[in-house]
Tab-separated table of C-alpha atoms in Angstrom:
chain	number	residue	atom	x	y	z
H	261	MET	CA	-66.275	-176.752	10.909
H	262	ALA	CA	-68.590	-179.685	11.517
H	263	ASP	CA	-69.688	-179.661	7.858
H	264	LYS	CA	-66.049	-179.679	6.737
H	265	THR	CA	-65.240	-182.614	8.987
H	266	ASN	CA	-68.270	-184.547	7.728
H	267	LYS	CA	-67.273	-183.952	4.095
H	268	GLU	CA	-63.749	-185.150	4.811
H	269	LYS	CA	-65.135	-188.355	6.342
H	270	GLN	CA	-67.403	-188.930	3.363
H	271	PHE	CA	-64.506	-188.416	0.993
H	272	SER	CA	-62.404	-190.862	2.958
H	273	ARG	CA	-65.109	-193.557	2.708
H	274	ARG	CA	-65.709	-192.723	-0.976
H	275	ASP	CA	-61.992	-192.821	-1.727
H	276	PHE	CA	-61.775	-196.258	-0.113
H	277	LEU	CA	-64.607	-197.551	-2.260
H	278	LYS	CA	-62.983	-196.113	-5.370
H	279	THR	CA	-59.770	-198.031	-4.728
H	280	THR	CA	-61.682	-201.315	-4.398
H	281	GLY	CA	-62.753	-201.152	-8.027
H	282	VAL	CA	-66.298	-202.102	-7.033
H	283	ALA	CA	-69.233	-200.016	-8.240
H	284	THR	CA	-72.254	-200.452	-6.026
H	285	GLY	CA	-74.652	-200.369	-8.931
H	286	GLY	CA	-72.851	-203.251	-10.600
H	287	ILE	CA	-72.721	-205.577	-7.623
H	288	ILE	CA	-75.786	-207.524	-8.717
H	289	GLY	CA	-73.896	-208.848	-11.713
H	290	GLY	CA	-70.673	-209.405	-9.807
H	291	SER	CA	-68.505	-212.462	-9.649
H	292	MET	CA	-69.898	-213.928	-6.442
H	293	LEU	CA	-73.619	-213.535	-6.934
H	294	GLY	CA	-73.854	-216.223	-9.569
H	295	GLY	CA	-73.679	-218.711	-6.698
H	296	LEU	CA	-77.196	-218.096	-5.465
H	297	VAL	CA	-78.442	-221.410	-6.816
H	298	GLY	CA	-76.984	-224.886	-6.684
H	299	PHE	CA	-76.094	-225.032	-2.992
H	300	ARG	CA	-74.075	-227.951	-1.777
H	301	LEU	CA	-74.801	-228.152	1.905
H	302	ASP	CA	-72.587	-231.071	2.832
H	303	SER	CA	-69.372	-229.900	4.490
H	304	PRO	CA	-67.636	-233.036	5.744
H	305	THR	CA	-64.489	-231.248	6.900
H	306	GLU	CA	-66.348	-228.901	9.241
H	307	GLU	CA	-67.205	-229.962	12.765
H	308	ALA	CA	-70.964	-229.689	13.261
H	309	ASP	CA	-72.272	-227.136	15.748
H	310	THR	CA	-75.977	-226.732	16.410
H	311	GLY	CA	-75.484	-223.375	18.121
H	312	GLN	CA	-75.301	-221.420	14.839
H	313	GLN	CA	-74.400	-218.269	16.723
H	314	SER	CA	-73.373	-215.101	14.930
H	315	ALA	CA	-69.857	-213.722	15.417
H	316	GLU	CA	-69.002	-211.759	18.518
H	317	GLN	CA	-66.936	-208.637	18.054
H	318	GLY	CA	-63.302	-208.601	19.226
H	319	ALA	CA	-61.703	-206.158	21.617
H	320	GLU	CA	-60.732	-203.478	19.106
H	321	GLY	CA	-62.502	-204.613	15.966
H	322	GLY	CA	-65.575	-202.349	16.176
H	323	GLY	CA	-68.992	-203.384	14.936
H	324	ASN	CA	-71.635	-205.579	16.449
H	325	SER	CA	-73.304	-208.674	15.111
H	326	GLY	CA	-76.460	-207.657	16.994
H	327	SER	CA	-79.399	-210.026	16.702
H	328	TYR	CA	-79.114	-210.508	12.936
H	329	ASN	CA	-78.618	-214.221	12.321
H	330	PRO	CA	-80.293	-215.781	9.272
H	331	GLY	CA	-78.555	-219.122	9.926
H	332	ARG	CA	-75.514	-220.624	8.280
H	333	MET	CA	-75.063	-222.967	5.342
H	334	PHE	CA	-71.292	-223.406	5.089
H	335	PHE	CA	-69.629	-222.442	8.378
H	336	HIS	CA	-71.004	-225.029	10.789
H	337	ASN	CA	-68.314	-224.292	13.348
H	338	ASP	CA	-68.634	-221.099	15.417
H	339	THR	CA	-64.871	-220.729	15.748
H	340	THR	CA	-64.176	-220.553	12.018
H	341	PHE	CA	-67.152	-218.249	11.466
H	342	ASP	CA	-65.948	-215.900	14.209
H	343	THR	CA	-62.464	-215.858	12.689
H	344	ILE	CA	-63.596	-214.930	9.179
H	345	SER	CA	-66.079	-212.414	10.612
H	346	GLN	CA	-63.342	-210.624	12.519
H	347	ALA	CA	-61.143	-210.557	9.410
H	348	MET	CA	-63.979	-209.036	7.371
H	349	GLU	CA	-64.646	-206.466	10.092
H	350	ARG	CA	-61.024	-205.307	9.922
H	351	ILE	CA	-61.372	-204.814	6.170
H	352	TYR	CA	-64.632	-202.879	6.564
H	353	PRO	CA	-64.791	-201.637	10.180
H	354	GLU	CA	-67.579	-199.787	11.895
H	355	ASP	CA	-66.932	-196.055	12.227
H	356	ASP	CA	-68.918	-192.866	12.755
H	357	MET	CA	-70.133	-193.090	9.149
H	358	GLY	CA	-71.974	-196.345	9.753
H	359	PRO	CA	-71.845	-200.051	10.662
H	360	GLY	CA	-69.063	-202.459	9.743
H	361	ALA	CA	-69.000	-205.779	7.924
H	362	ILE	CA	-70.360	-207.825	10.841
H	363	ALA	CA	-73.378	-205.634	11.561
H	364	LEU	CA	-74.095	-205.425	7.841
H	365	GLY	CA	-74.182	-209.215	7.574
H	366	ALA	CA	-71.229	-209.597	5.192
H	367	PRO	CA	-70.078	-212.852	6.886
H	368	PHE	CA	-73.514	-214.387	6.216
H	369	PHE	CA	-73.268	-213.253	2.603
H	370	LEU	CA	-69.943	-215.076	2.284
H	371	ASP	CA	-71.368	-218.133	4.048
H	372	MET	CA	-74.162	-218.340	1.472
H	373	GLN	CA	-71.796	-217.906	-1.473
H	374	LEU	CA	-69.334	-220.558	-0.299
H	375	ALA	CA	-72.191	-223.032	0.056
H	376	GLY	CA	-73.168	-222.543	-3.584
H	377	GLU	CA	-71.700	-222.477	-7.061
H	378	TYR	CA	-69.201	-219.735	-6.259
H	379	GLY	CA	-67.628	-221.732	-3.436
H	380	ASN	CA	-67.487	-224.889	-5.513
H	381	ASN	CA	-66.229	-223.251	-8.751
H	382	THR	CA	-69.085	-225.076	-10.442
H	383	ARG	CA	-68.881	-223.201	-13.733
H	384	GLU	CA	-65.113	-222.968	-14.016
H	385	TYR	CA	-62.496	-225.275	-15.511
H	386	MET	CA	-60.632	-226.852	-12.588
H	387	GLN	CA	-58.577	-229.622	-14.211
H	388	GLY	CA	-54.799	-229.817	-14.648
H	389	PRO	CA	-52.123	-229.166	-15.573
H	390	PHE	CA	-51.540	-226.712	-12.723
H	391	TYR	CA	-48.864	-224.029	-12.841
H	392	GLU	CA	-48.065	-221.135	-10.582
H	393	GLY	CA	-49.954	-218.159	-11.987
H	394	GLU	CA	-48.456	-214.795	-12.836
H	395	ALA	CA	-49.333	-211.721	-10.816
H	396	THR	CA	-51.522	-210.447	-13.673
H	397	GLN	CA	-53.620	-213.607	-13.799
H	398	GLY	CA	-55.433	-213.271	-10.501
H	399	TYR	CA	-56.922	-216.331	-8.818
H	400	GLN	CA	-55.188	-219.438	-10.229
H	401	SER	CA	-55.377	-221.881	-7.315
H	402	ARG	CA	-56.156	-225.535	-7.950
H	403	LEU	CA	-58.311	-225.352	-4.810
H	404	ILE	CA	-61.967	-224.490	-5.121
H	405	ARG	CA	-62.835	-221.281	-3.258
H	406	SER	CA	-64.451	-223.024	-0.312
H	407	GLU	CA	-61.238	-225.019	0.207
H	408	LEU	CA	-59.102	-221.894	-0.130
H	409	PHE	CA	-61.187	-220.105	2.505
H	410	ARG	CA	-60.923	-223.072	4.886
H	411	LEU	CA	-57.160	-223.104	4.411
H	412	GLY	CA	-56.920	-219.326	4.747
H	413	ILE	CA	-58.838	-219.313	8.022
H	414	GLU	CA	-56.586	-222.061	9.366
H	415	ARG	CA	-53.488	-220.075	8.378
H	416	LEU	CA	-54.857	-216.895	9.983
H	417	ASP	CA	-54.842	-218.757	13.281
H	418	THR	CA	-51.409	-220.246	12.581
H	419	GLU	CA	-49.918	-216.810	11.931
H	420	ALA	CA	-51.687	-215.378	14.982
H	421	ASN	CA	-50.351	-218.075	17.300
H	422	GLU	CA	-46.818	-217.807	15.926
H	423	MET	CA	-46.748	-214.020	16.224
H	424	PHE	CA	-48.969	-213.300	19.241
H	425	ASP	CA	-49.532	-216.668	20.929
H	426	ASP	CA	-53.315	-216.565	20.479
H	427	ASP	CA	-55.988	-217.298	17.883
H	428	PHE	CA	-56.779	-214.609	15.323
H	429	ARG	CA	-60.271	-213.836	16.608
H	430	ASN	CA	-58.888	-213.034	20.080
H	431	LEU	CA	-56.332	-210.436	18.939
H	432	ASP	CA	-56.761	-206.680	19.074
H	433	GLY	CA	-57.398	-204.719	15.920
H	434	GLY	CA	-53.801	-203.665	15.336
H	435	GLN	CA	-52.541	-207.233	15.593
H	436	MET	CA	-55.240	-208.457	13.192
H	437	ASP	CA	-54.236	-205.745	10.721
H	438	GLU	CA	-50.610	-206.806	10.926
H	439	ILE	CA	-51.490	-210.386	10.055
H	440	LEU	CA	-53.874	-209.419	7.253
H	441	THR	CA	-51.157	-207.201	5.789
H	442	ARG	CA	-48.837	-210.197	5.663
H	443	PHE	CA	-51.441	-212.053	3.598
H	444	GLN	CA	-52.025	-209.046	1.375
H	445	GLU	CA	-48.313	-208.701	0.641
H	446	GLY	CA	-47.787	-212.421	0.109
H	447	GLU	CA	-45.583	-212.869	3.194
H	448	ALA	CA	-47.789	-215.283	5.153
H	449	ASP	CA	-47.163	-219.019	4.983
H	450	MET	CA	-50.098	-220.947	3.496
H	451	GLY	CA	-48.441	-224.267	4.334
H	452	VAL	CA	-48.788	-225.494	0.730
H	453	PRO	CA	-46.804	-224.911	-2.489
H	454	ALA	CA	-47.399	-221.555	-4.189
H	455	ALA	CA	-48.881	-223.341	-7.197
H	456	THR	CA	-51.616	-224.638	-4.895
H	457	ALA	CA	-52.494	-221.457	-3.027
H	458	LYS	CA	-50.975	-218.035	-2.384
H	459	PRO	CA	-51.733	-215.836	0.641
H	460	GLU	CA	-52.431	-212.834	-1.573
H	461	ASP	CA	-55.065	-214.856	-3.458
H	462	PHE	CA	-56.861	-215.574	-0.211
H	463	PHE	CA	-56.670	-211.927	0.828
H	464	ARG	CA	-58.034	-210.687	-2.502
H	465	LEU	CA	-61.008	-213.043	-2.292
H	466	LEU	CA	-61.599	-212.076	1.337
H	467	ARG	CA	-61.501	-208.382	0.501
H	468	SER	CA	-63.780	-208.627	-2.523
H	469	SER	CA	-66.295	-210.810	-0.674
H	470	THR	CA	-66.367	-208.292	2.179
H	471	ILE	CA	-67.133	-205.374	-0.127
H	472	GLU	CA	-69.710	-207.369	-2.079
H	473	GLY	CA	-71.368	-208.517	1.142
H	474	VAL	CA	-71.650	-204.933	2.338
H	475	TYR	CA	-73.251	-203.636	-0.874
H	476	ALA	CA	-75.070	-206.583	-2.466
H	477	ASP	CA	-78.839	-206.677	-2.489
H	478	PRO	CA	-80.162	-207.881	0.904
H	479	LEU	CA	-81.552	-210.902	-0.935
H	480	TYR	CA	-78.047	-212.359	-0.623
H	481	ARG	CA	-78.062	-211.926	3.199
H	482	GLY	CA	-75.588	-209.038	3.372
H	483	ASN	CA	-76.265	-205.271	3.415
H	484	HIS	CA	-78.568	-205.781	6.405
H	485	ASN	CA	-81.494	-203.339	6.410
H	486	MET	CA	-79.877	-201.788	3.306
H	487	GLU	CA	-77.553	-199.835	5.610
H	488	GLY	CA	-74.681	-200.201	3.134
H	489	TRP	CA	-76.776	-198.496	0.458
H	490	LYS	CA	-78.002	-195.838	2.869
H	491	MET	CA	-74.425	-194.789	3.659
H	492	LYS	CA	-73.963	-194.006	-0.048
H	493	ASN	CA	-77.475	-192.718	-0.725
H	494	PHE	CA	-77.847	-195.515	-3.253
H	495	PRO	CA	-81.536	-195.989	-4.148
H	496	GLY	CA	-81.393	-199.699	-4.835
H	497	HIS	CA	-83.817	-201.159	-7.354
H	498	GLN	CA	-86.393	-198.474	-8.116
H	499	HIS	CA	-89.170	-199.099	-10.618
H	500	ALA	CA	-88.693	-195.656	-12.180
H	501	TYR	CA	-87.255	-192.178	-11.614
H	502	ILE	CA	-89.823	-190.247	-13.660
H	503	GLN	CA	-90.738	-187.879	-10.835
H	504	GLU	CA	-87.097	-186.993	-10.160
H	505	ILE	CA	-85.762	-186.660	-13.722
H	506	ASP	CA	-86.357	-182.895	-13.973
H	507	THR	CA	-85.075	-182.130	-10.494
H	508	ASP	CA	-81.937	-179.973	-10.483
H	509	SER	CA	-80.930	-180.784	-6.893
H	510	PHE	CA	-79.863	-184.117	-5.431
H	511	THR	CA	-82.876	-186.171	-4.380
H	512	GLU	CA	-82.628	-188.667	-1.550
H	513	ILE	CA	-84.685	-191.766	-2.285
H	514	GLU	CA	-85.535	-194.502	0.187
H	515	PRO	CA	-83.662	-197.585	-1.091
H	516	GLN	CA	-85.668	-200.473	-2.466
H	517	PRO	CA	-84.424	-204.110	-2.515
H	518	LEU	CA	-85.240	-206.691	-5.168
H	519	PHE	CA	-88.029	-207.945	-2.911
H	520	GLY	CA	-90.010	-205.485	-0.853
H	521	GLY	CA	-89.273	-204.591	2.732
H	522	ASN	CA	-86.108	-204.625	4.799
H	523	HIS	CA	-83.976	-207.765	5.055
């Protein structure tokens, strides 16, 4: 009975990953990871905070930031970092299969990406004219991604205070889910015209960055200790599989990052 239950849990996690459209093996060439170089560290709209503390887990969010804290490049304010961390944890929560987004370092992955070319849309055409995009066009905002995330975090708190009279990071898990669903379905108010930013655009970027942060190579500050890979028995970046090629049974291989050792 225990084996059956374990298989059902694995299928549930696998089914979730399938619906995201993200293949772990292809993460390294994904949309966000091109932002590794070209950081722009100035963030004039953020209030400086020398604490640089990692996010603390909410009442019902699951997960634990633990002691993992490589430092932040984009989120200089603890409050905004806690808010986005809690949102990412609700998208990929800790369960009996393994750690959630916070413990895996996904918020630090996003922090690094927003500080670089990805967050600044460095390699994309961002001039007018601007029109409201069709549903099939995906991200069409005139805002660069770092601006869209700042706005989205602000609106998470706005929705939370209007609905539950508290900031998003202080809500229980069910309340957070209710608000995130409103963004996913395009019902939340972004406070700007739809041609500027849509709530579903913010949610899609938040969701994809969460999944990529969980499964990217640890070089990019997510997938802490390669725990995301270990949950899927993904071997990482092996030099060769010569010794396992003729093996008929499944072979578990200790995952290997781009640079040796755990991150």
